[in-house]
Structure formats: structure tokens, C-alpha cells
C-alpha atoms as an extended CHARMM CRD file, in Angstrom:
* protein
*
       238  EXT
         1         1  MET       CA             -0.2380000000       -0.2810000000        0.3680000000  PROA      1               0.0000000000
         2         2  ASN       CA              1.4330000000        3.2540000000       -1.6140000000  PROA      2               0.0000000000
         3         3  LEU       CA              1.1060000000        5.6290000000        1.5810000000  PROA      3               0.0000000000
         4         4  ASN       CA              1.8290000000        8.5450000000        0.7780000000  PROA      4               0.0000000000
         5         5  PHE       CA              0.8960000000       12.3690000000        1.7100000000  PROA      5               0.0000000000
         6         6  ASP       CA              0.7260000000       13.4430000000       -1.7650000000  PROA      6               0.0000000000
         7         7  THR       CA             -2.8610000000       13.1010000000       -1.1390000000  PROA      7               0.0000000000
         8         8  ALA       CA             -4.0510000000       13.6670000000       -5.5650000000  PROA      8               0.0000000000
         9         9  HSD       CA             -2.8540000000       15.3890000000       -8.5920000000  PROA      9               0.0000000000
        10        10  SER       CA             -4.9290000000       18.0450000000       -9.7690000000  PROA      10              0.0000000000
        11        11  SER       CA             -6.7760000000       18.0890000000      -13.1270000000  PROA      11              0.0000000000
        12        12  HSD       CA             -7.3480000000       20.9150000000      -15.8390000000  PROA      12              0.0000000000
        13        13  ALA       CA            -11.3450000000       19.3660000000      -16.1990000000  PROA      13              0.0000000000
        14        14  SER       CA            -13.2980000000       21.7350000000      -15.8880000000  PROA      14              0.0000000000
        15        15  MET       CA            -16.3540000000       20.8410000000      -13.0840000000  PROA      15              0.0000000000
        16        16  VAL       CA            -20.0410000000       21.0680000000      -14.5130000000  PROA      16              0.0000000000
        17        17  THR       CA            -23.1220000000       19.1840000000      -12.6880000000  PROA      17              0.0000000000
        18        18  PRO       CA            -21.9020000000       16.8370000000       -9.8810000000  PROA      18              0.0000000000
        19        19  GLY       CA            -21.0970000000       13.0130000000      -10.3520000000  PROA      19              0.0000000000
        20        20  ASN       CA            -21.2190000000       13.2560000000       -6.9450000000  PROA      20              0.0000000000
        21        21  ARG       CA            -25.2490000000       11.6310000000       -5.6260000000  PROA      21              0.0000000000
        22        22  LEU       CA            -24.7520000000       13.6200000000       -2.0820000000  PROA      22              0.0000000000
        23        23  LEU       CA            -23.5030000000       17.4280000000       -4.2160000000  PROA      23              0.0000000000
        24        24  ALA       CA            -26.6280000000       16.6010000000       -6.6260000000  PROA      24              0.0000000000
        25        25  SER       CA            -29.2720000000       16.1220000000       -3.4520000000  PROA      25              0.0000000000
        26        26  LEU       CA            -28.8410000000       19.2960000000       -1.7510000000  PROA      26              0.0000000000
        27        27  PRO       CA            -30.5750000000       22.7860000000       -3.6150000000  PROA      27              0.0000000000
        28        28  GLU       CA            -29.3920000000       24.7320000000       -6.2560000000  PROA      28              0.0000000000
        29        29  ASP       CA            -28.9830000000       26.8250000000       -3.8750000000  PROA      29              0.0000000000
        30        30  ASP       CA            -26.5240000000       25.7350000000       -1.6590000000  PROA      30              0.0000000000
        31        31  LEU       CA            -24.4830000000       23.5720000000       -4.8700000000  PROA      31              0.0000000000
        32        32  ALA       CA            -23.3350000000       26.3450000000       -5.9960000000  PROA      32              0.0000000000
        33        33  GLN       CA            -22.2780000000       27.9520000000       -2.6590000000  PROA      33              0.0000000000
        34        34  LEU       CA            -20.0550000000       24.5300000000       -2.4590000000  PROA      34              0.0000000000
        35        35  GLU       CA            -19.1150000000       24.6600000000       -6.5100000000  PROA      35              0.0000000000
        36        36  ALA       CA            -17.1480000000       27.9180000000       -6.2610000000  PROA      36              0.0000000000
        37        37  HSD       CA            -14.7760000000       26.5270000000       -3.9330000000  PROA      37              0.0000000000
        38        38  CYS       CA            -14.2210000000       23.4300000000       -5.1740000000  PROA      38              0.0000000000
        39        39  GLU       CA            -11.4910000000       22.1610000000       -7.7580000000  PROA      39              0.0000000000
        40        40  THR       CA            -11.7640000000       18.2900000000       -9.4340000000  PROA      40              0.0000000000
        41        41  ILE       CA             -8.5010000000       16.8190000000       -8.9250000000  PROA      41              0.0000000000
        42        42  ASP       CA             -7.1330000000       13.1530000000       -9.5260000000  PROA      42              0.0000000000
        43        43  ALA       CA             -6.7280000000       10.4610000000       -7.3440000000  PROA      43              0.0000000000
        44        44  GLU       CA             -4.3900000000        7.8940000000       -7.2140000000  PROA      44              0.0000000000
        45        45  VAL       CA             -4.3770000000        3.3790000000       -6.4410000000  PROA      45              0.0000000000
        46        46  GLY       CA             -2.8730000000        4.0880000000       -3.0890000000  PROA      46              0.0000000000
        47        47  ASP       CA             -3.2270000000        8.2290000000       -2.2590000000  PROA      47              0.0000000000
        48        48  VAL       CA             -3.9350000000        8.2020000000        1.5150000000  PROA      48              0.0000000000
        49        49  LEU       CA             -5.9940000000       11.5220000000        1.8080000000  PROA      49              0.0000000000
        50        50  PHE       CA             -5.5080000000       11.4560000000        6.0470000000  PROA      50              0.0000000000
        51        51  GLU       CA             -4.3730000000        9.7500000000        8.9460000000  PROA      51              0.0000000000
        52        52  PRO       CA             -5.5550000000        9.4670000000       11.9380000000  PROA      52              0.0000000000
        53        53  GLY       CA             -4.9080000000       12.4900000000       14.2450000000  PROA      53              0.0000000000
        54        54  GLN       CA             -3.3910000000       14.2760000000       11.6180000000  PROA      54              0.0000000000
        55        55  THR       CA             -6.0090000000       17.7750000000       11.4320000000  PROA      55              0.0000000000
        56        56  ILE       CA             -8.4510000000       17.2310000000        8.0940000000  PROA      56              0.0000000000
        57        57  GLN       CA             -6.8900000000       20.7530000000        5.9570000000  PROA      57              0.0000000000
        58        58  HSD       CA             -9.4820000000       19.1690000000        3.1320000000  PROA      58              0.0000000000
        59        59  VAL       CA            -12.9630000000       17.3770000000        2.4690000000  PROA      59              0.0000000000
        60        60  TYR       CA            -13.1600000000       14.9950000000       -0.4370000000  PROA      60              0.0000000000
        61        61  PHE       CA            -16.8020000000       14.3670000000       -2.4760000000  PROA      61              0.0000000000
        62        62  PRO       CA            -16.3530000000       11.6440000000       -4.7930000000  PROA      62              0.0000000000
        63        63  VAL       CA            -17.2580000000       10.9450000000       -8.6990000000  PROA      63              0.0000000000
        64        64  ASP       CA            -15.8480000000        8.2310000000       -9.3860000000  PROA      64              0.0000000000
        65        65  ALA       CA            -12.8470000000        7.1880000000       -7.5680000000  PROA      65              0.0000000000
        66        66  LEU       CA            -13.0110000000        5.2820000000       -3.9080000000  PROA      66              0.0000000000
        67        67  VAL       CA            -11.9830000000        5.5170000000       -0.9350000000  PROA      67              0.0000000000
        68        68  SER       CA            -11.8640000000        3.1000000000        1.8360000000  PROA      68              0.0000000000
        69        69  LEU       CA            -11.5340000000        3.9470000000        5.6010000000  PROA      69              0.0000000000
        70        70  LEU       CA             -9.5620000000        2.2230000000        7.4750000000  PROA      70              0.0000000000
        71        71  ALA       CA             -9.3540000000        1.7110000000       11.5270000000  PROA      71              0.0000000000
        72        72  VAL       CA             -5.8880000000        1.6820000000       12.6540000000  PROA      72              0.0000000000
        73        73  ALA       CA             -4.4790000000        0.2500000000       16.0760000000  PROA      73              0.0000000000
        74        74  GLU       CA             -0.4030000000        0.7780000000       16.8240000000  PROA      74              0.0000000000
        75        75  GLY       CA             -0.1180000000        2.4920000000       14.0930000000  PROA      75              0.0000000000
        76        76  ARG       CA              0.0900000000       -0.9020000000       11.1160000000  PROA      76              0.0000000000
        77        77  MET       CA             -3.3170000000       -3.5110000000       11.8950000000  PROA      77              0.0000000000
        78        78  THR       CA             -5.5550000000       -2.2240000000       10.3880000000  PROA      78              0.0000000000
        79        79  LEU       CA             -9.5700000000       -2.9040000000        9.2220000000  PROA      79              0.0000000000
        80        80  GLU       CA            -11.5550000000       -1.1890000000        6.8360000000  PROA      80              0.0000000000
        81        81  VAL       CA            -14.7020000000        0.7420000000        8.8400000000  PROA      81              0.0000000000
        82        82  GLY       CA            -16.1770000000        1.5750000000        5.7070000000  PROA      82              0.0000000000
        83        83  SER       CA            -15.9400000000        3.1330000000        1.6510000000  PROA      83              0.0000000000
        84        84  VAL       CA            -17.0310000000        5.9680000000        0.5340000000  PROA      84              0.0000000000
        85        85  GLY       CA            -18.0010000000        6.6250000000       -3.6970000000  PROA      85              0.0000000000
        86        86  ARG       CA            -20.1450000000        8.4220000000       -5.9710000000  PROA      86              0.0000000000
        87        87  GLU       CA            -22.8400000000        8.2920000000       -3.0940000000  PROA      87              0.0000000000
        88        88  GLY       CA            -20.8630000000       10.3180000000       -0.1990000000  PROA      88              0.0000000000
        89        89  MET       CA            -18.0550000000       12.5280000000        0.9370000000  PROA      89              0.0000000000
        90        90  ILE       CA            -14.5680000000       12.3820000000        3.0390000000  PROA      90              0.0000000000
        91        91  GLY       CA            -14.5970000000       14.6070000000        5.6540000000  PROA      91              0.0000000000
        92        92  ALA       CA            -18.0940000000       14.8950000000        7.0530000000  PROA      92              0.0000000000
        93        93  SER       CA            -16.6670000000       15.7600000000       10.5120000000  PROA      93              0.0000000000
        94        94  ALA       CA            -15.0390000000       19.2140000000        9.7890000000  PROA      94              0.0000000000
        95        95  ALA       CA            -17.9830000000       20.8900000000        9.5630000000  PROA      95              0.0000000000
        96        96  LEU       CA            -19.8850000000       19.2340000000       12.4720000000  PROA      96              0.0000000000
        97        97  GLY       CA            -16.7450000000       20.3440000000       15.1380000000  PROA      97              0.0000000000
        98        98  ASN       CA            -14.5980000000       17.7580000000       14.8880000000  PROA      98              0.0000000000
        99        99  ASP       CA            -11.0340000000       18.3270000000       12.4590000000  PROA      99              0.0000000000
       100       100  GLU       CA             -9.2470000000       15.8650000000       13.8780000000  PROA      100             0.0000000000
       101       101  ALA       CA             -8.9880000000       12.5100000000       11.4760000000  PROA      101             0.0000000000
       102       102  GLN       CA            -11.1790000000        8.8240000000       12.9050000000  PROA      102             0.0000000000
       103       103  VAL       CA             -9.5190000000        7.1220000000       10.2220000000  PROA      103             0.0000000000
       104       104  ARG       CA             -6.9760000000        6.5480000000        7.8720000000  PROA      104             0.0000000000
       105       105  ALA       CA             -8.6800000000        7.1640000000        4.3470000000  PROA      105             0.0000000000
       106       106  VAL       CA             -6.9400000000        5.8400000000        1.3340000000  PROA      106             0.0000000000
       107       107  VAL       CA             -8.5700000000        5.6350000000       -2.4520000000  PROA      107             0.0000000000
       108       108  GLN       CA             -8.9360000000        1.8290000000       -3.5280000000  PROA      108             0.0000000000
       109       109  ARG       CA             -9.6320000000        3.2290000000       -6.7660000000  PROA      109             0.0000000000
       110       110  ALA       CA             -8.4520000000        5.7480000000       -8.4710000000  PROA      110             0.0000000000
       111       111  GLY       CA            -10.4850000000        8.1820000000       -9.9430000000  PROA      111             0.0000000000
       112       112  ARG       CA            -11.9810000000       11.7080000000      -10.1240000000  PROA      112             0.0000000000
       113       113  ALA       CA            -13.2290000000       13.2240000000       -6.8500000000  PROA      113             0.0000000000
       114       114  LEU       CA            -13.8830000000       16.8030000000       -5.8630000000  PROA      114             0.0000000000
       115       115  ARG       CA            -12.1460000000       18.8230000000       -3.0300000000  PROA      115             0.0000000000
       116       116  MET       CA            -12.6090000000       21.3840000000       -1.0410000000  PROA      116             0.0000000000
       117       117  SER       CA            -11.0620000000       23.2760000000        2.2320000000  PROA      117             0.0000000000
       118       118  ALA       CA            -12.6220000000       21.5420000000        5.4270000000  PROA      118             0.0000000000
       119       119  ALA       CA            -12.6290000000       26.0120000000        6.1830000000  PROA      119             0.0000000000
       120       120  GLU       CA            -15.0190000000       26.8580000000        3.5380000000  PROA      120             0.0000000000
       121       121  PHE       CA            -16.5300000000       24.1800000000        3.7820000000  PROA      121             0.0000000000
       122       122  ALA       CA            -17.5330000000       24.3210000000        7.8420000000  PROA      122             0.0000000000
       123       123  ALA       CA            -18.3640000000       27.8150000000        7.1170000000  PROA      123             0.0000000000
       124       124  CYS       CA            -20.5520000000       26.8180000000        4.0950000000  PROA      124             0.0000000000
       125       125  ALA       CA            -22.3300000000       24.4770000000        6.5060000000  PROA      125             0.0000000000
       126       126  ALA       CA            -22.7010000000       26.9550000000        9.1030000000  PROA      126             0.0000000000
       127       127  ARG       CA            -24.5180000000       28.9140000000        7.0110000000  PROA      127             0.0000000000
       128       128  SER       CA            -27.9750000000       26.1830000000        5.0590000000  PROA      128             0.0000000000
       129       129  GLU       CA            -29.7890000000       24.1620000000        7.4690000000  PROA      129             0.0000000000
       130       130  SER       CA            -30.0220000000       21.3910000000        4.5520000000  PROA      130             0.0000000000
       131       131  LEU       CA            -26.5260000000       21.4230000000        4.6260000000  PROA      131             0.0000000000
       132       132  GLN       CA            -26.0210000000       20.4530000000        8.0490000000  PROA      132             0.0000000000
       133       133  HSD       CA            -28.4570000000       18.0710000000        8.0340000000  PROA      133             0.0000000000
       134       134  LEU       CA            -28.1590000000       15.9980000000        5.0950000000  PROA      134             0.0000000000
       135       135  LEU       CA            -24.2510000000       16.0410000000        6.9590000000  PROA      135             0.0000000000
       136       136  HSD       CA            -25.7410000000       14.8220000000       10.4560000000  PROA      136             0.0000000000
       137       137  ARG       CA            -27.9050000000       12.1450000000        8.0820000000  PROA      137             0.0000000000
       138       138  TYR       CA            -25.1940000000       10.9670000000        6.1110000000  PROA      138             0.0000000000
       139       139  THR       CA            -22.6230000000       10.4020000000        9.3230000000  PROA      139             0.0000000000
       140       140  ASP       CA            -25.3280000000        8.6770000000       10.7470000000  PROA      140             0.0000000000
       141       141  THR       CA            -25.1130000000        6.2230000000        8.4000000000  PROA      141             0.0000000000
       142       142  LEU       CA            -21.2780000000        6.2950000000        8.0510000000  PROA      142             0.0000000000
       143       143  LEU       CA            -21.6020000000        5.9090000000       12.2370000000  PROA      143             0.0000000000
       144       144  ALA       CA            -24.2160000000        2.2560000000       11.3980000000  PROA      144             0.0000000000
       145       145  GLN       CA            -21.8110000000        1.0660000000        8.7540000000  PROA      145             0.0000000000
       146       146  ALA       CA            -18.4060000000        1.1800000000       10.8620000000  PROA      146             0.0000000000
       147       147  ILE       CA            -20.9190000000        0.2860000000       13.7550000000  PROA      147             0.0000000000
       148       148  GLN       CA            -21.8750000000       -3.3670000000       12.1020000000  PROA      148             0.0000000000
       149       149  ILE       CA            -19.2410000000       -4.3500000000        9.5140000000  PROA      149             0.0000000000
       150       150  ALA       CA            -17.0350000000       -4.4430000000       13.6940000000  PROA      150             0.0000000000
       151       151  VAL       CA            -19.8060000000       -7.0260000000       14.4530000000  PROA      151             0.0000000000
       152       152  CYS       CA            -18.8850000000       -8.6030000000       11.1810000000  PROA      152             0.0000000000
       153       153  SER       CA            -15.2240000000       -8.3970000000       11.9860000000  PROA      153             0.0000000000
       154       154  ARG       CA            -15.9540000000      -10.1950000000       15.2150000000  PROA      154             0.0000000000
       155       155  PHE       CA            -18.4730000000      -12.6330000000       14.6630000000  PROA      155             0.0000000000
       156       156  HSD       CA            -18.2220000000      -13.8220000000       11.4410000000  PROA      156             0.0000000000
       157       157  VAL       CA            -15.9800000000      -16.2680000000        8.9330000000  PROA      157             0.0000000000
       158       158  LEU       CA            -13.3400000000      -15.0420000000        5.8930000000  PROA      158             0.0000000000
       159       159  GLU       CA            -14.9170000000      -16.4020000000        3.1240000000  PROA      159             0.0000000000
       160       160  ALA       CA            -18.8700000000      -14.4360000000        3.9020000000  PROA      160             0.0000000000
       161       161  ARG       CA            -16.4600000000      -11.2170000000        5.0980000000  PROA      161             0.0000000000
       162       162  LEU       CA            -14.7950000000      -11.0890000000        2.1930000000  PROA      162             0.0000000000
       163       163  ALA       CA            -18.0630000000      -11.9210000000       -0.5180000000  PROA      163             0.0000000000
       164       164  ARG       CA            -19.1800000000       -8.9960000000        1.9230000000  PROA      164             0.0000000000
       165       165  SER       CA            -17.0190000000       -6.9390000000        1.3300000000  PROA      165             0.0000000000
       166       166  LEU       CA            -16.8790000000       -7.5550000000       -2.9760000000  PROA      166             0.0000000000
       167       167  LEU       CA            -20.5780000000       -7.1020000000       -2.3480000000  PROA      167             0.0000000000
       168       168  VAL       CA            -19.8200000000       -3.4930000000       -1.4670000000  PROA      168             0.0000000000
       169       169  THR       CA            -17.3810000000       -2.5000000000       -3.2980000000  PROA      169             0.0000000000
       170       170  ARG       CA            -19.7340000000       -3.7010000000       -6.5350000000  PROA      170             0.0000000000
       171       171  ASP       CA            -22.5260000000       -1.8270000000       -5.4850000000  PROA      171             0.0000000000
       172       172  ARG       CA            -20.4790000000        1.8290000000       -5.0140000000  PROA      172             0.0000000000
       173       173  LEU       CA            -18.5940000000        1.0090000000       -7.9470000000  PROA      173             0.0000000000
       174       174  GLN       CA            -21.8840000000       -0.2710000000      -10.1580000000  PROA      174             0.0000000000
       175       175  SER       CA            -18.6560000000       -3.0000000000      -11.8480000000  PROA      175             0.0000000000
       176       176  GLU       CA            -18.7670000000       -6.8240000000      -11.4700000000  PROA      176             0.0000000000
       177       177  LYS       CA            -15.3530000000       -6.3510000000      -11.5090000000  PROA      177             0.0000000000
       178       178  PHE       CA            -12.8210000000       -3.9490000000      -10.1900000000  PROA      178             0.0000000000
       179       179  HSD       CA             -8.8610000000       -4.6760000000       -8.9790000000  PROA      179             0.0000000000
       180       180  LEU       CA             -8.4350000000       -4.8240000000       -5.7980000000  PROA      180             0.0000000000
       181       181  THR       CA             -5.3040000000       -6.6110000000       -4.6110000000  PROA      181             0.0000000000
       182       182  HSD       CA             -4.3510000000       -9.7480000000       -2.2190000000  PROA      182             0.0000000000
       183       183  GLU       CA             -2.5460000000       -7.0060000000        0.5030000000  PROA      183             0.0000000000
       184       184  PHE       CA             -6.0590000000       -4.1830000000        0.1060000000  PROA      184             0.0000000000
       185       185  LEU       CA             -7.5740000000       -7.4630000000        0.9390000000  PROA      185             0.0000000000
       186       186  ALA       CA             -6.1160000000       -8.4860000000        3.6400000000  PROA      186             0.0000000000
       187       187  HSD       CA             -5.7170000000       -4.5880000000        5.1200000000  PROA      187             0.0000000000
       188       188  ALA       CA             -9.3480000000       -3.8980000000        5.1080000000  PROA      188             0.0000000000
       189       189  LEU       CA            -10.0040000000       -6.8540000000        6.5900000000  PROA      189             0.0000000000
       190       190  GLY       CA             -7.9910000000       -6.8460000000        9.2870000000  PROA      190             0.0000000000
       191       191  VAL       CA             -5.7870000000      -10.7140000000        8.2740000000  PROA      191             0.0000000000
       192       192  ARG       CA             -2.8720000000      -11.7530000000        7.0100000000  PROA      192             0.0000000000
       193       193  ARG       CA             -2.4220000000      -12.4260000000        2.2690000000  PROA      193             0.0000000000
       194       194  VAL       CA             -3.0330000000      -15.8930000000        3.6290000000  PROA      194             0.0000000000
       195       195  GLY       CA             -5.7360000000      -16.1570000000        4.1840000000  PROA      195             0.0000000000
       196       196  VAL       CA             -7.7240000000      -13.4890000000        1.6000000000  PROA      196             0.0000000000
       197       197  THR       CA             -5.2600000000      -15.9130000000       -0.7160000000  PROA      197             0.0000000000
       198       198  LYS       CA             -8.1610000000      -19.2630000000        0.9380000000  PROA      198             0.0000000000
       199       199  ALA       CA            -11.0620000000      -17.2240000000        0.9340000000  PROA      199             0.0000000000
       200       200  ALA       CA            -10.6180000000      -16.0250000000       -2.6700000000  PROA      200             0.0000000000
       201       201  SER       CA            -10.0720000000      -19.7360000000       -4.1610000000  PROA      201             0.0000000000
       202       202  ALA       CA            -13.2270000000      -20.9000000000       -1.8400000000  PROA      202             0.0000000000
       203       203  LEU       CA            -15.3300000000      -18.6800000000       -3.7370000000  PROA      203             0.0000000000
       204       204  GLN       CA            -13.1010000000      -19.1040000000       -6.8730000000  PROA      204             0.0000000000
       205       205  ASN       CA            -13.6310000000      -23.0810000000       -6.5360000000  PROA      205             0.0000000000
       206       206  GLN       CA            -17.4440000000      -22.2830000000       -6.1000000000  PROA      206             0.0000000000
       207       207  LYS       CA            -17.9470000000      -20.4980000000       -9.4210000000  PROA      207             0.0000000000
       208       208  LEU       CA            -18.9330000000      -17.2590000000       -7.3090000000  PROA      208             0.0000000000
       209       209  ILE       CA            -16.0910000000      -15.1860000000       -8.6010000000  PROA      209             0.0000000000
       210       210  SER       CA            -12.8180000000      -15.1560000000      -10.9820000000  PROA      210             0.0000000000
       211       211  TYR       CA             -9.5960000000      -13.6320000000       -9.4190000000  PROA      211             0.0000000000
       212       212  SER       CA             -6.1390000000      -13.1820000000      -10.8640000000  PROA      212             0.0000000000
       213       213  ARG       CA             -3.5070000000      -10.6160000000      -10.3000000000  PROA      213             0.0000000000
       214       214  GLY       CA             -5.9530000000       -8.7420000000       -8.5740000000  PROA      214             0.0000000000
       215       215  ASN       CA             -8.4520000000       -8.4090000000      -11.3780000000  PROA      215             0.0000000000
       216       216  ILE       CA            -12.2360000000       -9.5220000000      -10.1870000000  PROA      216             0.0000000000
       217       217  GLU       CA            -15.1740000000      -10.2020000000      -11.3050000000  PROA      217             0.0000000000
       218       218  ILE       CA            -18.1260000000      -11.2010000000      -10.1870000000  PROA      218             0.0000000000
       219       219  LEU       CA            -19.3740000000      -14.2510000000      -12.1560000000  PROA      219             0.0000000000
       220       220  ASP       CA            -22.7820000000      -14.6440000000       -9.7240000000  PROA      220             0.0000000000
       221       221  SER       CA            -24.4450000000      -11.8940000000       -8.2720000000  PROA      221             0.0000000000
       222       222  ASN       CA            -27.3350000000      -13.8330000000       -6.4760000000  PROA      222             0.0000000000
       223       223  GLY       CA            -24.3290000000      -17.1320000000       -5.5150000000  PROA      223             0.0000000000
       224       224  LEU       CA            -21.9580000000      -14.5620000000       -3.6550000000  PROA      224             0.0000000000
       225       225  GLU       CA            -24.3220000000      -12.4960000000       -1.6540000000  PROA      225             0.0000000000
       226       226  ALA       CA            -26.2590000000      -15.7000000000       -0.6820000000  PROA      226             0.0000000000
       227       227  VAL       CA            -22.7430000000      -16.6880000000        1.4940000000  PROA      227             0.0000000000
       228       228  SER       CA            -22.0650000000      -13.5270000000        2.1900000000  PROA      228             0.0000000000
       229       229  CYS       CA            -23.5050000000      -13.0340000000        5.9360000000  PROA      229             0.0000000000
       230       230  ARG       CA            -26.3980000000      -11.0620000000        6.0960000000  PROA      230             0.0000000000
       231       231  CYS       CA            -24.1220000000       -7.4170000000        7.8900000000  PROA      231             0.0000000000
       232       232  TYR       CA            -24.1830000000       -7.1700000000        3.4600000000  PROA      232             0.0000000000
       233       233  ASP       CA            -28.0270000000       -6.6340000000        3.6240000000  PROA      233             0.0000000000
       234       234  LEU       CA            -27.9580000000       -4.4530000000        6.6270000000  PROA      234             0.0000000000
       235       235  VAL       CA            -25.0520000000       -2.3210000000        5.3440000000  PROA      235             0.0000000000
       236       236  LYS       CA            -27.5080000000       -1.9930000000        1.6150000000  PROA      236             0.0000000000
       237       237  GLU       CA            -29.9650000000       -1.2360000000        2.9900000000  PROA      237             0.0000000000
       238       238  ARG       CA            -28.4870000000        1.7570000000        5.3740000000  PROA      238             0.0000000000
């Protein structure tokens, strides 16, 4: 995993109607205020947007990038407690009175995102009741997902957890095909790479997925959902 603090790379592409669904749900006036302070950036796989304990300098609204949120223990052990795609944002707590990052935010799939100064975002939120309401709802949803994933990690077998993680990634990316290395999945699931290899092989032997050199294709969505634990449905409902 590339823990590069040069978090994003500037893009000169002009920003038009946002591909981010969270932004698109705002009233036009609120959206216009946010757009005025946003820039479009290209995020590469492995880019670290922030680390636990760091002050949040920017907030991000993924367009076609996917960002993994990792809880970190003792500086090295990690567990994915959520992921954010075009349906959400990273750094919402900066507008809710807490500008200290609680998780490591790592780009899981390269793509575009909208970036905005955390200070400007907080100022916009202070002026907009609709944005405040949206942020409270969104952070509540993220917390519920993190709790569910923690429960899943404690009580469910690795094969079911991997199936859940792959299904969530599919939903975020809206694609049956994506790239996830053994190393990244090990970090996300909080296990050793050999465990990921065994679980992925089990799913592949059941002809539920195809997996080669990090390239994953879901071959049987219904079958993968059957192998996954109930946590997938609960997270999806939230």
C-alpha cells in the first residue's frame, strides 16, 4: 500500500454538474456555493487523504474514485470500517465541530473527486440548514455501517466477510469487474494475505468470482450474496 501524503493530483478538467450523489441531492443554491470552492482532482490508488489524528485540511466528494476508511491500531494493524464512493464524502466531521481525522482514508480505486478546503466547507455548512441536516444523516449512516462491519469482523468467517466486502465494492463502483490486490484486501479485512488467498480461492472454486492478479469479476451475484453474511443486506439498507 502506498502511504503517500501527496494525496491528489490536480486536474484541469472543468467541473460541471457533479457526479457525486450527495452533492446532487442539495438545493441548487447550496450546491452553487459549494461548487464555487471545489476543484476537480485525480486520485491515484494508494493515495492517503489523511491519517488518524491529523487535522482535516480538505474534504472530498468522489465522482468515480473509491476511498477506503481504515481504523488503525498500533500504527500498523488496520480494519476497513467503511468505504466511500460517489454516494458520499470524506471529511464530513470537519463541519460538525471535529476537524481531527479518526481513520486512515486511502484511495481504493483511482478516479476523480471534488476537493474543497475544510474551512470553506465548514463555513458553507454553518450558513445552510439543509447541508447541516444532510451531514447529520450521512454521518449517522457511516457510524451505523462501521458498527455493523465491526460486528461482522468479530463474529463471521472470513469467506463471508470477503463476499460482503466484494459486494459492497461492486455496489459502490456499479460494476461487476474491479481491481483489488491481496495486500489491500488483507489491510481492509484485518487479516494476513494467506487468509485472503484461501477465502478468495474458496469463492473462485464455487464459481462465484474470477480472481487473477488482483483483477476480480463477480460471476454469480446471487450466489455471492448467499455466501455473504446478513451484514451485507444491513449495510446496503442503511
